[in-house]
Short mmCIF file of C-alpha atoms in Angstrom, two decimals:
data_model
loop_
_atom_site.label_atom_id
_atom_site.label_comp_id
_atom_site.label_asym_id
_atom_site.label_seq_id
_atom_site.Cartn_x
_atom_site.Cartn_y
_atom_site.Cartn_z
CA MET A 110 22.34 -90.64 172.21
CA LEU A 111 25.88 -90.94 174.13
CA THR A 112 26.43 -93.85 174.59
CA PHE A 113 28.77 -95.82 177.12
CA ARG A 114 30.20 -98.62 175.27
CA LEU A 115 32.05 -102.08 176.29
CA PRO A 116 33.30 -104.91 174.92
CA SER A 117 30.37 -106.45 173.80
CA ARG A 118 31.69 -110.43 174.75
CA LEU A 119 30.15 -110.59 178.72
CA PRO A 120 30.85 -112.62 181.97
CA SER A 121 30.01 -116.61 180.53
CA GLN A 122 27.09 -116.44 184.09
CA LEU A 123 25.63 -113.53 182.83
CA ASN A 124 25.63 -113.92 179.14
CA SER A 125 24.56 -117.94 179.09
CA ARG A 126 21.00 -115.85 182.10
CA ILE A 127 19.73 -113.27 179.69
CA LYS A 128 17.20 -114.39 177.42
CA ARG A 129 16.70 -111.23 175.69
CA LEU A 130 17.96 -107.49 176.33
CA PHE A 131 16.87 -105.44 179.54
CA THR A 132 16.75 -102.10 179.85
CA VAL A 133 16.28 -100.07 183.75
CA LEU A 134 15.46 -96.53 184.01
CA ALA A 135 17.45 -95.90 187.60
CA PHE A 136 17.01 -92.66 189.94
CA GLU A 137 19.35 -91.77 192.27
CA SER A 138 18.85 -88.64 194.78
CA SER A 139 20.14 -89.95 198.03
CA ALA A 140 21.81 -86.78 198.56
CA ASP A 141 22.38 -82.94 196.49
CA ASP A 142 22.61 -84.58 193.38
CA THR A 143 19.33 -85.97 191.05
CA CYS A 144 20.24 -88.62 188.45
CA VAL A 145 18.64 -90.42 186.13
CA ALA A 146 20.10 -93.28 183.45
CA VAL A 147 18.79 -96.47 181.73
CA VAL A 148 21.07 -99.40 181.38
CA THR A 149 21.11 -102.03 179.39
CA SER A 150 21.84 -106.56 180.65
CA ASP A 151 24.31 -106.17 177.89
CA ARG A 152 26.88 -103.46 180.69
CA ARG A 153 25.75 -100.50 177.78
CA ILE A 154 24.79 -96.72 179.41
CA LEU A 155 22.31 -95.43 177.23
CA SER A 156 22.20 -92.17 179.04
CA ASN A 157 23.84 -91.17 182.63
CA VAL A 158 21.87 -87.64 183.49
CA VAL A 159 23.31 -85.92 186.79
CA ILE A 160 21.75 -82.79 187.44
CA ARG A 161 23.83 -81.27 190.67
CA GLN A 162 23.35 -78.72 193.26
CA ASN A 163 26.59 -76.90 194.16
CA ASP A 164 24.66 -73.58 194.07
CA LEU A 165 22.19 -74.14 197.03
CA VAL A 166 25.02 -76.22 198.65
CA GLN A 167 27.45 -73.27 198.36
CA LYS A 168 24.90 -71.08 199.81
CA HIS A 169 23.83 -73.47 203.03
CA GLY A 170 27.48 -74.14 203.30
CA GLY A 171 26.70 -77.71 203.33
CA ILE A 172 23.46 -80.08 201.66
CA ASN A 173 19.84 -78.31 203.27
CA PRO A 174 17.57 -81.86 203.68
CA ALA A 175 15.24 -79.26 202.73
CA ALA A 176 16.00 -77.61 199.75
CA ALA A 177 18.10 -80.87 198.23
CA ALA A 178 14.32 -82.16 198.12
CA HIS A 179 12.86 -79.29 196.85
CA ALA A 180 15.37 -79.19 194.02
CA HIS A 181 14.84 -83.24 193.78
CA GLN A 182 10.95 -82.65 192.96
CA ALA A 183 12.13 -80.19 190.84
CA ASN A 184 14.92 -81.38 188.38
CA LEU A 185 13.20 -85.43 188.32
CA PRO A 186 11.19 -84.12 185.55
CA ILE A 187 13.58 -83.15 183.72
CA ALA A 188 15.62 -85.36 184.29
CA VAL A 189 13.88 -88.23 183.52
CA ARG A 190 12.68 -86.46 180.16
CA GLN A 191 15.91 -86.05 179.47
CA ALA A 192 17.55 -89.68 179.62
CA LEU A 193 14.67 -91.37 178.60
CA LYS A 194 16.12 -88.92 174.96
CA GLU A 195 19.27 -89.66 175.05
CA ALA A 196 18.74 -93.77 175.12
CA ASN A 197 16.42 -92.09 172.02
CA LEU A 198 13.85 -94.78 174.02
CA GLY A 199 10.17 -94.22 175.44
CA ILE A 200 9.15 -95.17 178.86
CA SER A 201 7.10 -98.79 176.84
CA ASN A 202 10.92 -99.58 176.02
CA ILE A 203 11.42 -99.33 179.63
CA ASP A 204 11.66 -103.76 181.77
CA GLY A 205 11.77 -102.32 185.03
CA ILE A 206 12.49 -98.85 187.00
CA ALA A 207 15.47 -98.79 189.50
CA PHE A 208 16.08 -96.56 192.39
CA THR A 209 17.86 -95.97 194.90
CA ARG A 210 16.41 -96.99 198.64
CA GLY A 211 19.32 -96.61 200.64
CA PRO A 212 21.14 -95.22 203.06
CA GLY A 213 20.56 -91.87 202.64
CA MET A 214 19.25 -88.67 203.74
CA GLY A 215 15.15 -89.59 203.93
CA VAL A 216 13.43 -86.15 202.16
CA CYS A 217 15.86 -87.00 199.26
CA LEU A 218 15.82 -90.65 199.15
CA ALA A 219 12.07 -90.01 198.72
CA ALA A 220 12.96 -87.91 196.27
CA THR A 221 13.51 -90.91 193.63
CA LEU A 222 11.52 -93.59 195.24
CA ASN A 223 8.03 -91.86 195.27
CA ALA A 224 8.96 -91.13 191.39
CA ALA A 225 10.08 -94.55 191.03
CA LYS A 226 7.14 -95.98 192.61
CA THR A 227 4.61 -93.68 190.69
CA LEU A 228 6.30 -94.32 187.20
CA ALA A 229 6.19 -98.35 188.14
CA ALA A 230 2.92 -98.64 188.54
CA VAL A 231 1.38 -96.99 186.44
CA HIS A 232 2.85 -98.37 183.72
CA ASP A 233 2.77 -101.93 185.05
CA LYS A 234 6.90 -101.86 185.69
CA PRO A 235 8.94 -104.25 187.44
CA LEU A 236 10.27 -102.14 191.09
CA VAL A 237 13.92 -102.47 192.76
CA GLY A 238 15.02 -100.70 194.84
CA VAL A 239 19.25 -100.70 195.49
CA HIS A 240 21.57 -100.00 198.40
CA HIS A 241 23.45 -97.49 197.73
CA MET A 242 27.31 -98.14 198.59
CA GLN A 243 25.81 -101.61 197.21
CA ALA A 244 25.91 -100.06 193.98
CA HIS A 245 29.27 -98.25 194.55
CA THR A 246 31.13 -100.82 195.25
CA LEU A 247 29.44 -103.52 192.21
CA THR A 248 29.57 -100.74 189.70
CA ALA A 249 33.19 -101.21 188.55
CA LEU A 250 31.53 -104.86 187.67
CA LEU A 251 30.19 -102.26 184.67
CA THR A 252 32.67 -100.45 183.45
CA THR A 253 35.39 -102.31 183.40
CA PRO A 254 36.38 -105.12 180.23
CA THR A 255 35.45 -108.28 180.42
CA HIS A 256 37.53 -109.12 178.68
CA ASN A 257 40.83 -106.34 176.10
CA PHE A 258 39.81 -106.29 172.90
CA THR A 259 41.35 -109.91 171.89
CA GLY A 260 39.29 -111.69 173.57
CA GLU A 261 41.58 -112.71 176.25
CA PRO A 262 40.40 -111.81 180.46
CA ASN A 263 40.97 -108.33 181.07
CA PRO A 264 42.76 -108.09 185.03
CA ALA A 265 41.41 -105.55 185.86
CA TYR A 266 38.10 -106.54 185.77
CA PRO A 267 37.67 -107.25 189.78
CA ARG A 268 36.82 -110.73 190.63
CA PHE A 269 35.04 -111.24 193.72
CA PRO A 270 36.57 -112.49 196.53
CA TYR A 271 37.82 -107.83 196.13
CA LEU A 272 37.73 -104.94 198.80
CA THR A 273 36.66 -101.40 197.50
CA LEU A 274 37.12 -98.10 199.64
CA LEU A 275 34.31 -96.43 199.96
CA VAL A 276 35.34 -92.26 200.36
CA SER A 277 31.77 -90.56 199.56
CA GLY A 278 30.18 -87.43 201.88
CA GLY A 279 27.86 -89.91 203.22
CA HIS A 280 30.01 -92.79 203.93
CA THR A 281 33.42 -93.56 204.17
CA GLN A 282 34.60 -98.47 204.45
CA ILE A 283 36.49 -100.53 203.91
CA VAL A 284 34.56 -103.42 202.99
CA LEU A 285 35.44 -106.71 201.39
CA ALA A 286 32.68 -107.36 198.91
CA ASN A 287 32.79 -111.84 199.06
CA SER A 288 29.24 -112.02 196.58
CA ILE A 289 27.17 -109.10 194.29
CA ASN A 290 24.84 -109.62 197.50
CA SER A 291 27.70 -110.64 200.22
CA PHE A 292 30.53 -107.88 202.43
CA ARG A 293 31.88 -107.25 205.01
CA ILE A 294 32.55 -104.09 206.53
CA MET A 295 36.15 -104.31 208.06
CA ALA A 296 36.41 -101.26 208.31
CA THR A 297 33.93 -97.94 208.49
CA THR A 298 33.96 -94.14 210.27
CA LEU A 299 33.58 -93.19 213.87
CA ASP A 300 32.46 -90.19 213.31
CA GLU A 301 32.48 -87.61 209.93
CA SER A 302 33.22 -89.29 206.24
CA ILE A 303 35.69 -87.81 204.88
CA GLY A 304 33.93 -86.01 202.05
CA ARG A 305 31.93 -84.30 204.56
CA CYS A 306 34.98 -83.30 206.26
CA ILE A 307 36.84 -82.62 203.13
CA ASP A 308 33.89 -80.02 202.48
CA LYS A 309 34.08 -78.16 205.48
CA VAL A 310 37.87 -77.49 205.76
CA SER A 311 37.48 -76.92 202.11
CA ARG A 312 35.13 -73.83 203.54
CA LEU A 313 36.93 -72.94 206.27
CA LEU A 314 39.71 -71.85 203.83
CA GLN A 315 37.28 -70.06 202.27
CA ILE A 316 38.56 -71.81 198.76
CA GLU A 317 36.55 -70.00 195.99
CA TRP A 318 34.46 -73.35 193.86
CA ALA A 319 33.40 -71.73 191.43
CA GLY A 320 30.53 -73.94 189.90
CA LEU A 321 32.89 -76.90 192.06
CA SER A 322 31.84 -79.33 194.45
CA PRO A 323 33.48 -78.65 197.38
CA GLY A 324 35.77 -81.31 197.56
CA ALA A 325 36.35 -80.77 193.64
CA ALA A 326 37.84 -76.59 194.62
CA LEU A 327 39.83 -78.03 197.05
CA GLU A 328 41.75 -80.76 195.21
CA LYS A 329 42.34 -78.20 192.19
CA PHE A 330 43.43 -75.47 194.59
CA CYS A 331 46.18 -77.93 195.67
CA LEU A 332 47.22 -78.04 192.40
CA GLU A 333 48.27 -74.09 191.83
CA PRO A 334 51.71 -74.23 191.24
CA GLU A 335 52.97 -71.36 193.65
CA ASP A 336 54.88 -72.41 196.42
CA GLY A 337 52.67 -72.49 200.36
CA LEU A 338 53.77 -70.90 203.38
CA VAL A 339 53.26 -72.63 206.50
CA PRO A 340 51.70 -70.04 209.13
CA ASP A 341 53.11 -69.71 211.98
CA ALA A 342 50.65 -71.14 213.98
CA PHE A 343 49.78 -74.21 212.35
CA LEU A 344 52.03 -77.49 213.66
CA PRO A 345 51.48 -81.58 211.85
CA PHE A 346 48.14 -82.93 212.15
CA PRO A 347 48.10 -85.66 213.94
CA VAL A 348 47.53 -89.48 213.06
CA ILE A 349 43.81 -90.60 214.86
CA MET A 350 43.29 -93.74 215.29
CA PRO A 351 46.63 -95.50 214.62
CA ARG A 352 46.69 -98.99 214.31
CA LYS A 353 43.27 -99.47 214.54
CA PHE A 354 40.04 -100.69 212.36
CA THR A 355 38.53 -97.38 212.72
CA PHE A 356 38.32 -93.87 210.48
CA SER A 357 37.49 -90.64 211.85
CA PHE A 358 37.84 -86.89 209.92
CA SER A 359 36.38 -84.96 212.55
CA GLY A 360 39.86 -83.98 214.34
CA LEU A 361 41.37 -83.08 210.72
CA HIS A 362 38.86 -80.15 210.07
CA SER A 363 38.72 -79.55 214.10
CA TYR A 364 42.20 -79.57 214.11
CA VAL A 365 42.22 -76.45 211.26
CA ASP A 366 39.29 -74.10 213.14
CA ILE A 367 41.64 -74.29 215.78
CA LEU A 368 44.42 -73.74 213.71
CA LEU A 369 43.15 -70.81 212.54
CA GLU A 370 41.35 -69.14 215.75
CA ARG A 371 45.07 -69.59 216.85
CA SER A 372 46.14 -67.20 213.71
CA GLY A 373 43.34 -65.08 214.05
CA GLY A 374 40.63 -66.13 211.61
CA ILE A 375 40.65 -66.89 208.57
CA GLU A 376 41.40 -63.36 207.15
CA LYS A 377 44.76 -63.48 208.72
CA LEU A 378 46.08 -66.13 206.78
CA THR A 379 47.56 -64.92 203.24
CA ARG A 380 47.33 -66.95 200.21
CA ALA A 381 50.50 -68.84 200.49
CA ASN A 382 49.41 -69.73 203.90
CA ARG A 383 45.90 -71.07 203.17
CA LEU A 384 47.95 -73.02 199.97
CA ALA A 385 49.64 -74.35 203.17
CA VAL A 386 47.87 -76.06 205.60
CA ALA A 387 45.29 -77.21 201.89
CA ARG A 388 47.47 -79.46 201.58
CA ALA A 389 48.77 -80.95 204.42
CA PHE A 390 45.42 -81.17 205.27
CA GLN A 391 44.61 -84.07 202.01
CA GLN A 392 47.72 -85.22 202.45
CA ALA A 393 47.50 -85.85 206.41
CA ALA A 394 42.94 -87.63 205.10
CA VAL A 395 44.92 -89.30 203.04
CA GLU A 396 47.53 -90.75 204.75
CA GLN A 397 44.81 -92.52 206.63
CA LEU A 398 42.92 -93.58 204.63
CA GLU A 399 46.56 -95.90 203.09
CA GLU A 400 46.47 -96.54 207.19
CA LYS A 401 43.81 -98.15 207.60
CA LEU A 402 43.99 -99.89 203.42
CA ALA A 403 47.37 -101.02 204.66
CA LEU A 404 46.25 -102.99 208.07
CA ALA A 405 43.45 -104.33 205.81
CA LEU A 406 45.45 -106.28 203.96
CA ARG A 407 47.53 -106.96 206.48
CA GLU A 408 44.25 -109.09 208.01
CA CYS A 409 42.48 -110.92 204.45
CA GLU A 410 46.67 -111.94 204.11
CA ARG A 411 46.12 -113.11 208.38
CA GLN A 412 42.68 -114.85 207.14
CA ASP A 413 44.44 -116.09 203.68
CA ILE A 414 41.92 -114.43 201.40
CA LYS A 415 43.31 -113.63 198.41
CA VAL A 416 41.89 -110.91 197.10
CA GLY A 417 42.87 -109.08 194.16
CA HIS A 418 41.37 -106.49 193.62
CA LEU A 419 40.92 -103.17 195.61
CA VAL A 420 37.73 -100.84 193.48
CA VAL A 421 37.59 -97.61 194.61
CA SER A 422 34.61 -95.97 194.67
CA GLY A 423 32.50 -93.37 195.83
CA GLY A 424 32.61 -89.06 195.08
CA VAL A 425 36.25 -88.41 196.17
CA ALA A 426 37.66 -91.00 194.07
CA SER A 427 38.15 -88.70 191.75
CA ASN A 428 40.76 -87.32 193.45
CA MET A 429 43.53 -88.27 191.79
CA PHE A 430 46.29 -87.24 194.60
CA LEU A 431 44.19 -90.22 196.23
CA ARG A 432 44.53 -91.56 193.73
CA GLU A 433 47.55 -91.96 193.42
CA ARG A 434 48.54 -92.85 196.87
CA LEU A 435 46.31 -96.04 197.45
CA LYS A 436 48.72 -97.33 193.87
CA ALA A 437 51.62 -96.04 195.75
CA CYS A 438 50.23 -98.25 198.78
CA LEU A 439 49.06 -101.07 196.55
CA SER A 440 53.02 -101.39 195.67
CA THR A 441 54.06 -100.94 199.57
CA HIS A 442 52.08 -103.43 201.62
CA ALA A 443 50.58 -106.17 199.43
CA THR A 444 52.73 -109.29 199.75
CA TRP A 445 50.66 -110.86 196.19
CA PRO A 446 49.42 -108.04 192.74
CA ILE A 447 46.40 -106.65 193.88
CA GLN A 448 45.62 -104.33 190.71
CA ALA A 449 43.43 -100.83 191.43
CA VAL A 450 40.31 -100.66 190.24
CA PHE A 451 38.80 -96.95 189.76
CA PRO A 452 35.76 -96.73 188.09
CA PRO A 453 35.57 -93.20 185.16
CA ILE A 454 34.70 -90.33 186.87
CA GLN A 455 31.77 -90.13 186.06
CA PHE A 456 30.44 -92.86 187.86
CA CYS A 457 32.40 -92.07 190.70
CA THR A 458 29.63 -89.14 192.23
CA ASP A 459 27.15 -90.79 192.60
CA ASN A 460 25.54 -91.57 189.64
CA ALA A 461 22.17 -93.14 188.53
CA ALA A 462 23.47 -96.02 186.39
CA MET A 463 24.92 -98.13 188.95
CA VAL A 464 22.09 -98.13 190.88
CA GLY A 465 20.83 -100.22 187.21
CA TRP A 466 23.66 -102.24 187.58
CA ALA A 467 23.23 -103.47 190.68
CA SER A 468 19.70 -103.83 190.13
CA MET A 469 20.51 -106.68 187.17
CA HIS A 470 20.36 -109.70 189.77
CA ARG A 471 17.60 -109.00 190.91
CA PHE A 472 15.64 -107.81 187.56
CA LEU A 473 16.44 -111.30 186.27
CA ALA A 474 16.34 -113.51 188.75
CA GLY A 475 12.67 -111.88 188.47
CA ASP A 476 12.64 -110.56 192.54
CA HIS A 477 11.16 -107.61 192.30
CA ASP A 478 9.47 -105.13 195.15
CA ASP A 479 6.29 -104.31 196.58
CA TYR A 480 5.09 -101.00 195.23
CA THR A 481 4.64 -99.83 198.93
CA VAL A 482 8.39 -100.15 199.91
CA ASN A 483 9.63 -97.38 201.22
CA PRO A 484 13.22 -96.24 202.04
CA ARG A 485 15.90 -96.90 204.35
CA ALA A 486 18.04 -94.28 205.39
CA LYS A 487 20.43 -96.10 207.52
CA TRP A 488 20.72 -99.24 206.51
CA SER A 489 23.98 -101.33 207.21
CA ILE A 490 25.12 -103.15 203.22
CA GLU A 491 25.92 -105.88 205.40
CA ASP A 492 22.15 -106.79 206.33
CA LEU A 493 21.91 -107.03 202.31
CA GLU A 494 23.43 -110.88 203.19
CA THR A 495 20.34 -111.41 205.30
CA GLU A 496 17.86 -110.75 203.80
CA PRO A 497 15.88 -112.24 200.58
CA GLN A 498 18.30 -112.79 197.86
CA PRO A 499 16.96 -114.23 194.40
CA ALA A 500 18.21 -117.87 193.64
CA THR A 501 20.31 -116.90 190.81
CA SER A 502 21.84 -114.09 189.77
CA GLY A 503 23.10 -112.10 186.76
CA ILE A 504 26.12 -110.61 187.97
CA SER A 505 29.18 -112.72 187.88
#
């Protein structure tokens, strides 16, 4: 059994409410990854199974919802069996079942929703549907130790309020997290997400994936030791939506499209040309994140909101170039100490462990969903504050 363990000392708010260990079997299938995990209320990840669809994505030139849903249906029994086996538990040892209710692709959400509802109903287990972006936002509360091994509070553990930069294939947002269910969107994308834009450019430049996701392949390509050479038709990437709380990434991949057309097609570009374009694109995409983050920091200062942490989550958060640039951005633009917090890479991309943890406060408070609950493909994270919530919570 592979167990992700953290120091046993818990936040006092959570520790005071746990009468016994609570174990959650969690599902996630909002896009193309089939994920099942087992998480406990004492912050242990007993299993975290992820079955990816990179080959399907490459075949279809992106996520094909129908193909992805069929793959989820085929992969789910395997993933559930493996998650329980790795956790060394049977379904009788599971106290609650959680799943991603939304947002996401409707047919993909339905796959794990139906699996979770059926298991919960048959085995008489409580059920909780989780907001996908809330799960990403709270991931660092699971994966970051609350205390150092000396017993002192860990300064890297996020404490509310904190900023979250959500960067994935479906979303690009800067969110102010005030509590486990109170979020304010400070900046969001006008068109497509940074993750989707990166994937498109990776395909346009015909970067070899070799079993990786398109975004990971582009990052790896940019790290090649050879020099790049900009093509004759190259012009610097434009600064998009400057000084506005709005992301826009469609223009960046459109720029690459235009560049290829002016160059006579991808076949006319050398490997050095493609390398130079990939690096310039990656820099332009990250610079847009930096510029909006600087705006958010200034807005927090203006409103006297003393955030102490920036949590960066979502699949694109695994990009090491982005991580280093964001740390530098905090050093440059923050007028008080703000620490960047990055979950381990395997918990930045979509996973079910984050879903299990995001559900925990509701399970511990005895607040559950009915078995008739339906998916919500469109669902703002800000809506969580106005929707019925338990009177108490288990995550501090």
